[in-house]
Coordinates of C-alpha atoms and ligand atoms in Angstrom, one line a residue:
M1 CA 10.5 16.9 -20.8
D2 CA 11.4 20.5 -19.9
K3 CA 11.3 20.7 -16.1
E4 CA 11.6 24.5 -16.1
G5 CA 9.4 25.9 -13.5
H6 CA 8.6 22.5 -12.0
K7 CA 7.7 22.9 -8.3
Y8 CA 8.9 20.7 -5.5
I9 CA 7.3 20.3 -2.0
F10 CA 9.3 18.3 0.5
V11 CA 7.4 16.7 3.4
I12 CA 9.6 16.1 6.4
G13 CA 8.7 14.6 9.8
G14 CA 9.4 16.0 13.2
V15 CA 9.2 14.6 16.8
M16 CA 8.2 11.0 16.0
S17 CA 7.4 8.6 13.2
G18 CA 3.9 7.3 12.5
V19 CA 2.1 10.7 12.7
G20 CA 0.8 10.6 9.2
K21 CA 3.3 12.1 6.8
G22 CA 2.0 9.7 4.2
V23 CA -1.6 10.9 4.6
V24 CA -0.5 14.6 4.5
T25 CA 1.5 13.9 1.4
S26 CA -1.4 12.0 -0.2
S27 CA -3.9 14.7 0.8
M28 CA -1.7 17.5 -0.6
G29 CA -1.5 15.5 -3.9
L30 CA -5.2 15.2 -4.1
I31 CA -5.9 18.8 -3.2
L32 CA -3.4 20.2 -5.7
Q33 CA -4.6 17.9 -8.4
S34 CA -8.2 18.9 -7.7
K35 CA -7.0 22.5 -8.3
G36 CA -6.0 21.7 -11.8
Y37 CA -2.3 20.9 -11.3
P38 CA -1.2 17.4 -12.3
V39 CA 0.8 16.2 -9.3
N40 CA 3.5 13.7 -8.8
L41 CA 4.1 12.0 -5.4
V42 CA 7.4 10.5 -4.5
K43 CA 8.4 8.4 -1.5
V44 CA 11.9 8.3 -0.1
D45 CA 12.7 5.5 2.2
P46 CA 16.0 6.0 3.9
Y47 CA 16.8 2.4 4.8
L48 CA 19.4 0.3 3.0
N49 CA 17.0 -2.4 1.6
V50 CA 17.0 -1.9 -2.2
D51 CA 13.3 -2.3 -2.1
A52 CA 10.5 -3.0 0.4
G53 CA 10.1 -6.6 -0.7
T54 CA 12.6 -8.2 1.6
M55 CA 11.1 -7.0 4.9
N56 CA 8.8 -8.8 7.1
P57 CA 5.4 -7.1 7.1
T58 CA 5.4 -6.9 10.9
E59 CA 8.6 -4.8 10.6
H60 CA 7.4 -2.4 8.0
G61 CA 3.8 -3.0 7.1
E62 CA 2.5 -4.2 3.7
T63 CA 4.7 -4.4 0.6
F64 CA 2.9 -2.4 -2.1
V65 CA 3.6 -3.6 -5.6
L66 CA 3.5 -1.1 -8.4
K67 CA 2.3 -1.8 -11.9
S68 CA 5.9 -2.0 -13.0
G69 CA 6.5 -4.7 -10.4
L70 CA 8.6 -2.6 -8.0
E71 CA 8.0 -3.6 -4.4
T72 CA 7.5 -0.5 -2.4
D73 CA 6.3 1.0 0.9
Q74 CA 2.7 1.0 1.8
D75 CA 2.6 4.8 1.6
M76 CA 2.8 4.3 -2.2
G77 CA -0.6 2.6 -1.9
N78 CA -2.1 5.6 -0.2
Y79 CA -0.6 7.9 -2.9
E80 CA -2.2 5.8 -5.7
R81 CA -5.5 5.6 -3.8
F82 CA -5.7 9.4 -3.2
L83 CA -4.4 10.4 -6.7
G84 CA -6.6 7.8 -8.4
R85 CA -3.8 6.8 -10.7
D86 CA -0.8 4.4 -11.1
L87 CA 2.6 5.5 -10.0
T88 CA 5.9 4.5 -11.7
S89 CA 9.2 3.1 -10.4
D90 CA 10.6 6.6 -10.7
D91 CA 8.3 7.7 -7.8
Y92 CA 10.0 5.5 -5.2
M93 CA 13.6 5.4 -3.9
T94 CA 15.5 3.9 -1.0
S95 CA 19.0 4.6 0.2
G96 CA 19.8 1.1 -1.0
M97 CA 18.7 1.9 -4.5
V98 CA 20.5 5.2 -4.6
Y99 CA 23.8 3.6 -3.3
Q100 CA 23.4 0.6 -5.7
T101 CA 23.3 3.0 -8.7
V102 CA 26.3 4.9 -7.5
I103 CA 28.3 1.7 -6.8
E104 CA 27.4 0.2 -10.1
R105 CA 28.5 3.4 -11.8
E106 CA 31.8 3.3 -9.9
R107 CA 32.4 -0.3 -10.9
A108 CA 31.9 0.7 -14.6
L109 CA 34.6 3.4 -14.3
K110 CA 31.9 6.1 -14.9
Y111 CA 33.4 8.5 -12.3
G112 CA 36.6 9.1 -14.3
G113 CA 39.0 8.1 -11.6
K114 CA 37.6 10.3 -9.0
C115 CA 37.1 9.5 -5.3
V116 CA 33.4 8.6 -5.0
E117 CA 31.8 10.3 -2.0
A118 CA 28.5 10.8 -0.3
I119 CA 28.8 14.5 -1.3
P120 CA 28.5 15.2 -4.2
H121 CA 27.9 11.8 -5.7
V122 CA 25.3 10.2 -3.6
R123 CA 23.5 13.5 -3.0
D124 CA 23.5 14.2 -6.7
E125 CA 22.0 10.8 -7.5
I126 CA 19.2 11.6 -5.1
I127 CA 18.6 14.9 -6.9
R128 CA 18.7 13.2 -10.3
R129 CA 16.0 10.7 -9.1
V130 CA 13.8 13.5 -7.7
E131 CA 14.0 15.3 -11.0
A132 CA 13.5 12.2 -13.1
A133 CA 10.2 11.5 -11.2
A134 CA 9.2 15.1 -12.0
S135 CA 9.1 14.3 -15.7
Y136 CA 5.8 12.3 -15.3
N137 CA 3.3 13.2 -18.0
G138 CA 3.3 16.9 -17.8
S139 CA 3.1 17.2 -14.0
R140 CA 3.8 20.6 -12.7
L141 CA 4.3 19.8 -9.1
S142 CA 6.1 17.0 -7.1
V143 CA 5.4 16.3 -3.4
I144 CA 8.3 14.3 -2.0
E145 CA 7.9 12.6 1.4
I146 CA 11.2 11.9 3.2
G147 CA 10.8 8.9 5.4
G148 CA 11.8 8.9 9.0
T149 CA 12.1 11.9 11.3
V150 CA 14.4 14.9 11.2
G151 CA 17.7 14.1 13.0
D152 CA 17.8 10.5 11.8
F153 CA 21.3 9.6 10.6
Q154 CA 19.7 7.7 7.7
N155 CA 17.9 10.6 6.1
A156 CA 20.6 13.3 6.4
L157 CA 21.7 13.0 2.8
F158 CA 18.2 13.4 1.6
M159 CA 17.9 16.6 3.7
E160 CA 21.1 17.8 2.1
A161 CA 19.8 17.0 -1.4
A162 CA 16.6 19.0 -0.6
R163 CA 18.6 21.9 0.8
V164 CA 20.7 22.0 -2.4
M165 CA 17.6 22.0 -4.6
K166 CA 16.2 24.9 -2.6
M167 CA 19.5 26.8 -3.0
R168 CA 19.5 26.2 -6.8
M169 CA 15.7 26.9 -7.3
P170 CA 14.7 29.3 -4.4
N171 CA 11.3 30.0 -5.9
D172 CA 10.4 26.4 -6.8
V173 CA 11.0 24.5 -3.6
L174 CA 8.9 24.4 -0.4
F175 CA 9.3 22.6 2.9
V176 CA 6.4 21.3 4.9
M177 CA 7.2 19.8 8.4
V178 CA 4.7 17.4 9.8
S179 CA 5.2 17.4 13.5
Y180 CA 3.4 16.1 16.6
L181 CA 2.1 18.0 19.7
P182 CA 1.7 15.6 22.6
V183 CA -0.9 16.1 25.4
P184 CA 0.8 14.2 28.3
G185 CA -1.8 12.6 30.5
T186 CA -0.3 14.0 33.7
L187 CA -0.4 17.6 32.4
G188 CA -3.5 17.5 30.2
E189 CA -2.0 20.4 28.2
M190 CA -0.8 20.3 24.6
K191 CA 2.9 20.9 24.4
S192 CA 4.6 22.6 21.5
K193 CA 8.3 22.4 22.7
P194 CA 9.1 19.1 20.9
T195 CA 8.0 20.6 17.6
Q196 CA 10.0 23.8 18.3
N197 CA 13.0 21.5 18.8
A198 CA 12.3 19.6 15.7
V199 CA 12.3 22.8 13.7
R200 CA 15.6 23.7 15.2
D201 CA 17.0 20.3 14.1
L202 CA 15.7 21.0 10.6
N203 CA 17.3 24.5 10.7
S204 CA 20.6 22.8 11.5
Y205 CA 20.5 21.2 8.0
G206 CA 20.1 24.7 6.5
I207 CA 16.3 24.1 6.0
Q208 CA 13.6 26.5 7.1
P209 CA 10.0 25.0 7.0
D210 CA 7.5 27.1 5.1
F211 CA 4.5 25.3 6.6
L212 CA 4.0 23.4 9.8
I213 CA 1.3 20.7 10.0
A214 CA 0.6 20.2 13.6
R215 CA -0.6 16.7 14.3
A216 CA -2.2 16.3 17.7
P217 CA -5.0 14.5 19.5
H218 CA -7.1 17.8 19.4
P219 CA -7.3 20.9 17.2
L220 CA -4.6 23.4 17.8
D221 CA -5.8 26.5 19.8
D222 CA -4.8 30.1 18.8
K223 CA -2.4 30.4 21.6
R224 CA -0.3 27.4 20.5
K225 CA -0.6 28.4 16.9
E226 CA 0.8 31.8 17.7
K227 CA 3.5 30.3 19.8
L228 CA 4.7 28.0 17.1
A229 CA 4.5 30.7 14.5
V230 CA 6.7 33.0 16.5
A231 CA 9.2 30.4 17.8
C232 CA 9.6 28.7 14.4
S233 CA 9.4 31.8 12.2
V234 CA 6.5 30.5 10.2
P235 CA 3.5 32.7 9.2
P236 CA 0.6 32.0 11.6
D237 CA -1.7 30.9 8.7
H238 CA 1.0 28.5 7.6
V239 CA 0.6 26.6 10.9
I240 CA -2.1 24.1 10.0
S241 CA -4.0 22.1 12.7
A242 CA -4.3 18.4 12.0
P243 CA -6.2 16.7 14.8
D244 CA -6.9 13.0 14.9
I245 CA -9.7 12.0 12.6
K246 CA -12.0 9.0 12.1
S247 CA -10.8 8.2 8.6
I248 CA -7.7 9.2 6.7
Y249 CA -10.1 10.1 3.8
D250 CA -11.4 13.0 5.8
A251 CA -7.9 14.6 5.9
P252 CA -7.9 16.3 2.5
L253 CA -11.3 17.8 3.3
N254 CA -10.1 19.1 6.6
F255 CA -7.0 20.6 5.0
E256 CA -9.2 22.3 2.4
N257 CA -11.3 23.8 5.2
D258 CA -8.1 25.5 6.3
R259 CA -7.4 26.4 2.6
L260 CA -4.1 24.6 2.6
G261 CA -4.2 24.1 -1.2
D262 CA -4.6 27.8 -2.0
M263 CA -1.8 28.7 0.5
L264 CA 0.6 26.1 -1.1
L265 CA -0.2 27.5 -4.5
G266 CA 0.2 31.0 -3.2
A267 CA 3.6 30.2 -1.7
L268 CA 4.7 28.7 -5.0
K269 CA 3.3 31.6 -6.9
L270 CA 1.1 29.4 -9.0
P271 CA -2.1 30.9 -10.2
A272 CA -5.4 29.3 -9.1
K273 CA -7.0 27.4 -12.0
K274 CA -10.5 26.5 -12.8
S275 CA -10.7 23.2 -11.0
S276 CA -12.5 19.9 -10.9
G277 CA -12.8 20.3 -7.1
L278 CA -13.3 17.6 -4.5
A279 CA -17.0 16.9 -5.1
A280 CA -16.6 13.2 -5.9
W281 CA -14.2 12.7 -3.0
R282 CA -16.6 14.5 -0.6
N283 CA -19.4 12.2 -1.8
F284 CA -17.2 9.1 -1.1
V285 CA -16.3 10.3 2.4
K286 CA -19.9 11.0 3.1
R287 CA -20.8 7.4 2.2
I288 CA -18.1 6.0 4.4
N289 CA -19.2 8.1 7.3
T290 CA -22.9 7.6 7.1
A291 CA -23.3 3.9 6.2
K292 CA -25.0 2.2 9.1
K293 CA -25.7 -1.4 8.2
E294 CA -22.8 -3.6 9.2
V295 CA -21.1 -6.3 7.2
K296 CA -18.9 -8.6 9.3
I297 CA -15.7 -9.7 7.6
A298 CA -13.1 -12.1 9.1
I299 CA -9.5 -11.8 7.9
V300 CA -7.6 -15.0 8.7
G301 CA -3.9 -14.2 8.5
K302 CA -0.7 -14.3 10.4
Y303 CA 1.2 -11.0 10.4
F304 CA -0.6 -9.4 13.3
D305 CA 1.6 -9.4 16.4
T306 CA 4.4 -6.9 17.2
G307 CA 5.3 -7.2 20.8
D308 CA 2.2 -6.6 22.8
Y309 CA 0.5 -4.8 20.0
V310 CA -1.7 -5.9 17.1
L311 CA -0.8 -4.5 13.7
S312 CA -3.1 -4.6 10.8
D313 CA -0.8 -2.6 8.5
A314 CA 0.4 -5.8 6.9
Y315 CA -2.9 -6.0 5.1
L316 CA -3.5 -2.3 4.6
S317 CA -4.6 -2.5 1.0
V318 CA -7.0 -5.4 1.7
I319 CA -8.7 -3.3 4.4
E320 CA -9.0 -0.3 2.2
A321 CA -10.4 -2.4 -0.7
I322 CA -13.1 -3.7 1.6
K323 CA -13.9 -0.1 2.7
F324 CA -14.3 1.2 -0.9
S325 CA -16.6 -1.6 -2.0
S326 CA -18.6 -1.4 1.2
A327 CA -19.0 2.4 0.8
A328 CA -20.2 1.8 -2.8
L329 CA -22.8 -0.6 -1.4
N330 CA -23.7 1.6 1.5
V331 CA -22.6 -0.7 4.3
K332 CA -20.1 -0.4 7.1
P333 CA -17.5 -3.1 7.3
A334 CA -16.6 -4.5 10.7
I335 CA -13.3 -6.3 10.2
T336 CA -12.0 -8.9 12.7
W337 CA -8.5 -10.1 12.7
I338 CA -8.1 -13.8 13.3
N339 CA -4.7 -15.4 13.9
A340 CA -4.8 -18.6 11.8
K341 CA -2.5 -20.3 14.3
H342 CA -5.2 -20.2 16.9
F343 CA -7.2 -22.7 14.7
E344 CA -4.3 -25.0 14.9
T345 CA -3.6 -24.8 18.7
G346 CA -7.3 -24.9 19.6
K347 CA -7.1 -21.4 21.1
A348 CA -10.0 -20.7 18.7
K349 CA -12.6 -23.0 17.0
V350 CA -13.2 -22.6 13.3
A351 CA -17.0 -22.7 14.1
M352 CA -16.6 -19.2 15.3
L353 CA -16.5 -18.2 11.7
S354 CA -20.2 -18.8 11.5
Q355 CA -20.8 -15.4 13.0
F356 CA -19.2 -13.7 9.9
D357 CA -20.7 -12.7 6.6
G358 CA -17.5 -13.3 4.7
V359 CA -14.0 -14.7 5.2
I360 CA -10.8 -13.6 3.6
V361 CA -7.5 -15.4 3.5
P362 CA -5.0 -12.8 2.3
G363 CA -1.5 -13.1 0.8
G364 CA 1.3 -14.7 2.8
F365 CA 4.5 -16.7 2.8
G366 CA 5.8 -19.8 4.7
E367 CA 4.5 -22.5 6.9
S368 CA 3.2 -20.6 9.9
G369 CA -0.6 -20.8 10.3
I370 CA -1.3 -22.5 7.0
E371 CA -3.1 -25.5 8.4
G372 CA -5.3 -23.1 10.4
K373 CA -6.0 -21.2 7.2
I374 CA -7.0 -24.5 5.4
K375 CA -9.4 -25.3 8.2
A376 CA -11.0 -21.9 7.9
I377 CA -11.3 -22.4 4.1
E378 CA -12.9 -25.8 4.5
Y379 CA -15.4 -24.3 7.0
A380 CA -16.3 -21.4 4.6
R381 CA -16.7 -23.8 1.7
T382 CA -18.9 -26.4 3.5
R383 CA -21.0 -23.8 5.4
K384 CA -21.3 -21.7 2.2
I385 CA -19.9 -18.5 3.8
P386 CA -18.6 -16.1 1.1
Y387 CA -14.9 -16.7 0.8
F388 CA -12.3 -14.6 -1.0
G389 CA -8.7 -15.9 -1.3
L390 CA -5.9 -13.5 -2.2
C391 CA -2.8 -15.1 -3.7
Y392 CA -1.8 -17.5 -0.9
G393 CA -5.5 -17.6 -0.1
M394 CA -6.2 -19.0 -3.6
Q395 CA -3.3 -21.5 -3.5
L396 CA -4.6 -22.8 -0.1
M397 CA -8.1 -22.9 -1.4
T398 CA -6.9 -25.2 -4.1
V399 CA -5.0 -27.4 -1.6
E400 CA -8.1 -27.7 0.6
Y401 CA -10.2 -28.6 -2.5
A402 CA -7.6 -31.2 -3.5
R403 CA -7.5 -32.8 -0.1
N404 CA -11.1 -32.7 0.9
V405 CA -13.1 -32.9 -2.3
V406 CA -10.8 -34.7 -4.8
G407 CA -9.4 -37.0 -2.1
M408 CA -5.8 -36.2 -2.7
K409 CA -4.6 -37.0 0.8
G410 CA -1.6 -35.0 1.9
A411 CA -1.9 -32.5 -1.0
N412 CA 0.0 -29.4 -0.4
T413 CA 2.0 -26.5 -1.8
M414 CA 5.6 -27.2 -2.4
E415 CA 6.4 -24.0 -0.5
I416 CA 5.6 -26.1 2.6
D417 CA 6.1 -29.7 1.7
I418 CA 8.4 -30.6 -1.1
K419 CA 7.7 -34.3 -0.6
T420 CA 3.9 -34.0 -0.8
P421 CA 2.3 -36.8 -2.9
Y422 CA 0.1 -34.2 -4.6
P423 CA 2.0 -30.9 -5.2
V424 CA -1.1 -29.0 -6.4
V425 CA 0.8 -25.8 -5.9
A426 CA 4.3 -25.9 -7.3
V427 CA 7.2 -23.5 -7.7
M428 CA 7.2 -21.6 -11.0
E429 CA 9.6 -22.9 -13.5
D430 CA 11.7 -19.7 -13.8
Q431 CA 11.9 -19.4 -10.0
K432 CA 13.9 -22.6 -9.5
E433 CA 17.2 -21.1 -10.7
K434 CA 16.7 -17.9 -8.7
I435 CA 16.0 -19.8 -5.4
K436 CA 19.0 -22.1 -6.0
D437 CA 21.3 -19.1 -6.4
G438 CA 19.8 -17.3 -3.4
K439 CA 18.6 -14.4 -5.7
M440 CA 15.5 -13.6 -3.6
G441 CA 15.2 -9.8 -3.7
G442 CA 12.9 -8.5 -6.4
T443 CA 12.7 -11.7 -8.3
M444 CA 9.2 -13.0 -7.7
R445 CA 6.6 -12.9 -10.5
L446 CA 5.9 -9.2 -9.9
G447 CA 3.7 -6.5 -11.3
T448 CA 0.9 -6.4 -13.9
Y449 CA 0.0 -9.3 -16.1
P450 CA -3.1 -10.0 -18.2
A451 CA -5.7 -12.7 -17.5
Y452 CA -8.5 -13.9 -19.7
L453 CA -11.8 -14.7 -18.0
K454 CA -14.1 -17.6 -18.7
K455 CA -17.6 -16.9 -20.0
G456 CA -20.3 -17.5 -17.5
S457 CA -18.0 -17.3 -14.5
I458 CA -18.5 -15.2 -11.4
A459 CA -15.2 -13.3 -12.2
R460 CA -16.4 -12.5 -15.8
A461 CA -19.7 -11.3 -14.5
A462 CA -18.1 -9.1 -11.9
Y463 CA -15.5 -7.5 -14.1
K464 CA -17.8 -7.3 -17.1
Q465 CA -14.7 -7.7 -19.2
E466 CA -13.0 -10.5 -21.1
M467 CA -9.4 -9.4 -20.3
V468 CA -8.1 -7.8 -17.1
Q469 CA -4.7 -6.6 -15.9
E470 CA -3.8 -7.3 -12.3
R471 CA -0.7 -7.0 -10.1
H472 CA 1.2 -10.1 -8.9
R473 CA 3.7 -11.1 -6.2
H474 CA 4.4 -14.8 -6.0
R475 CA 6.9 -17.6 -6.6
Y476 CA 4.4 -20.5 -6.7
E477 CA 1.5 -21.3 -8.9
I478 CA -1.2 -23.9 -9.4
N479 CA 0.5 -27.0 -10.8
D480 CA -1.0 -27.4 -14.3
H481 CA -0.5 -31.2 -14.1
Y482 CA -3.4 -31.3 -11.6
V483 CA -5.7 -28.9 -13.3
P484 CA -7.8 -31.4 -15.3
E485 CA -8.4 -33.5 -12.2
L486 CA -9.4 -30.5 -10.1
E487 CA -11.7 -29.2 -12.8
K488 CA -13.3 -32.6 -13.2
A489 CA -14.1 -32.4 -9.5
G490 CA -15.8 -29.1 -9.9
L491 CA -13.2 -26.4 -9.3
V492 CA -13.4 -23.8 -12.1
F493 CA -10.2 -21.9 -13.3
S494 CA -12.0 -18.9 -14.5
G495 CA -9.0 -16.7 -15.2
T496 CA -5.8 -17.8 -17.0
S497 CA -2.8 -16.2 -18.6
P498 CA -3.2 -15.6 -22.3
D499 CA -1.4 -18.9 -23.2
R500 CA -3.6 -20.7 -20.5
S501 CA -0.5 -22.0 -18.7
L502 CA -1.0 -20.0 -15.5
M503 CA -4.2 -20.3 -13.4
E504 CA -5.0 -16.7 -12.3
I505 CA -8.5 -17.2 -10.7
A506 CA -10.2 -20.3 -9.2
E507 CA -13.8 -20.4 -8.2
L508 CA -16.8 -22.6 -7.5
P509 CA -19.9 -22.3 -9.6
K510 CA -22.7 -20.1 -8.1
S511 CA -25.0 -23.2 -8.0
V512 CA -22.6 -24.8 -5.5
H513 CA -21.5 -21.9 -3.4
P514 CA -22.5 -18.2 -3.3
F515 CA -18.9 -16.9 -3.6
M516 CA -15.9 -19.1 -3.2
L517 CA -13.2 -17.4 -5.3
G518 CA -9.5 -17.0 -5.1
T519 CA -7.1 -14.9 -7.2
Q520 CA -3.4 -15.6 -7.9
F521 CA -2.9 -11.8 -8.1
H522 CA -3.6 -9.1 -5.6
P523 CA -6.8 -7.3 -6.6
E524 CA -6.6 -5.1 -3.5
L525 CA -3.6 -3.2 -5.0
Q526 CA -5.8 -1.6 -7.6
A527 CA -8.9 -0.8 -5.5
R528 CA -9.4 2.9 -5.3
P529 CA -11.9 5.1 -3.4
L530 CA -13.7 6.3 -6.5
T531 CA -13.2 3.0 -8.4
P532 CA -13.7 0.1 -6.0
H533 CA -12.5 -3.3 -7.2
P534 CA -15.2 -5.4 -8.9
L535 CA -14.2 -8.6 -7.2
F536 CA -14.3 -7.0 -3.7
T537 CA -17.6 -5.5 -4.6
E538 CA -19.0 -8.8 -5.6
F539 CA -17.7 -10.5 -2.5
I540 CA -19.2 -7.8 -0.2
K541 CA -22.5 -8.0 -2.1
T542 CA -22.8 -11.8 -1.5
A543 CA -21.7 -11.2 2.2
I544 CA -24.6 -8.8 2.6
A545 CA -27.0 -11.3 0.9
K546 CA -25.8 -14.0 3.3
K547 CA -26.8 -11.7 6.2
K548 CA -30.3 -11.6 5.0
Ligands
LIG601 N1 3.8 -17.7 -0.9 C1 3.0 -17.8 -2.1 C2 3.9 -17.7 -3.3 O1 5.0 -17.2 -3.2 C3 1.9 -16.7 -2.1 C4 2.5 -15.3 -2.2 C5 1.5 -14.3 -1.8 O2 0.5 -14.5 -1.2 N2 1.7 -13.0 -2.2 O3 3.5 -18.0 -4.4

């Protein structure tokens, strides 16, 4: 594709991490798209991991799996949810990926005997990737978020790549700095100095920001706006106030109140187009903010604690999927995190689950907390509390059924117990070799695969389709050796791979339980604000019905 005239907006963080660069990037994407410009969003993660799949979720939040199977940062999930479309592998890069390409090229003698160096070789590989992402389906604009904060050693080469792109295409590249203005408790006054210093740091890379997004607990007053504009040489109307908000989905609407979209287009000299606008989005946000009736959902998991803090980021897409379906049904979700280990140690009793309208066991790995999860599943099954199992949650639902209904004492997944007498969940055939060779990064069953749905099942009724495409991330699967016995005892495998060898959905008939369903895939990865996921919607619907 001809990339002539393609525009690039780099989003760079100042002062500290975690102030919402991802939400700013997603919002700009949605706004520009709503103004008639197909947008491409790109995430740059400066760490050396080749993808986000090898990190513990308590380190870095959820691993978001793209349609292609690439394991990426959770920001990619927000990008897809705001844009309302799938992103591709080109839209994500880490330093590890960039270096891997350069080193592989060097090993193949592709540098013609030259000394291979950070500049120009690594830098140019970054630029090549940014430009490759720009070729998406006629998009005119890319918004590229550089992870981390200005001044980090790790992202210096990405800054340099961005500087060089600006130098080559002065009219086509913009810089947006997302910074933070603290209000120290002892002073009670909003301070702009850290942001001024961050801009100076950015200047030292040869980059001048065109816009400043000022994140702060409160809106920015005129005095500070003026001060930032003067000190950082940014036009006052390019200093955008971004106070804390209730929901990230409010962000694009707030930015639009400040006419951010028109100003970005103006700065890029792109004409305003007749646009679809944000009406549907506005409607969705209104529903989120006005729903009153509560539906209480328990998430029984394990990746919650980081030091003294509780982190729900590990299950970000699950939470968002619950929100979208709840908004569609006009209810407000109240989500409670339950550490599965507490059901094992006695710190919490499973009977406490009776106060919830629905229980979710999300994806997970390893031994920790699984007996607690199995107890929770048994409780949900026997008390007829709507239950939704996601990946590990489906595998453990099958283990529970095997143990407590079929009578397979000691049944387990081979991930935990390789000597179990009933390995109802077993390692996938093609995984054995990979595990033996220690080839663990990016080798799970990843990305989108089709599943066929059984007539008359809950899944089929919810999807209203015979075939669905869903995203996966697992090494283990339901052991087909035990399928006939499990089915005889009442468990229904209502979704299977086209050749019927892989069980993709398990459920109990509605006559036995209102909603007891697990998926081998991760439906939460495809739930979007304007198109909630049918299985989540069905789950929330039965949770509301239980309430009555
Ligand atoms: N640990 C399980 C497996 O590898 C489930 C993975 C998951 O929940 N994503 O199959």
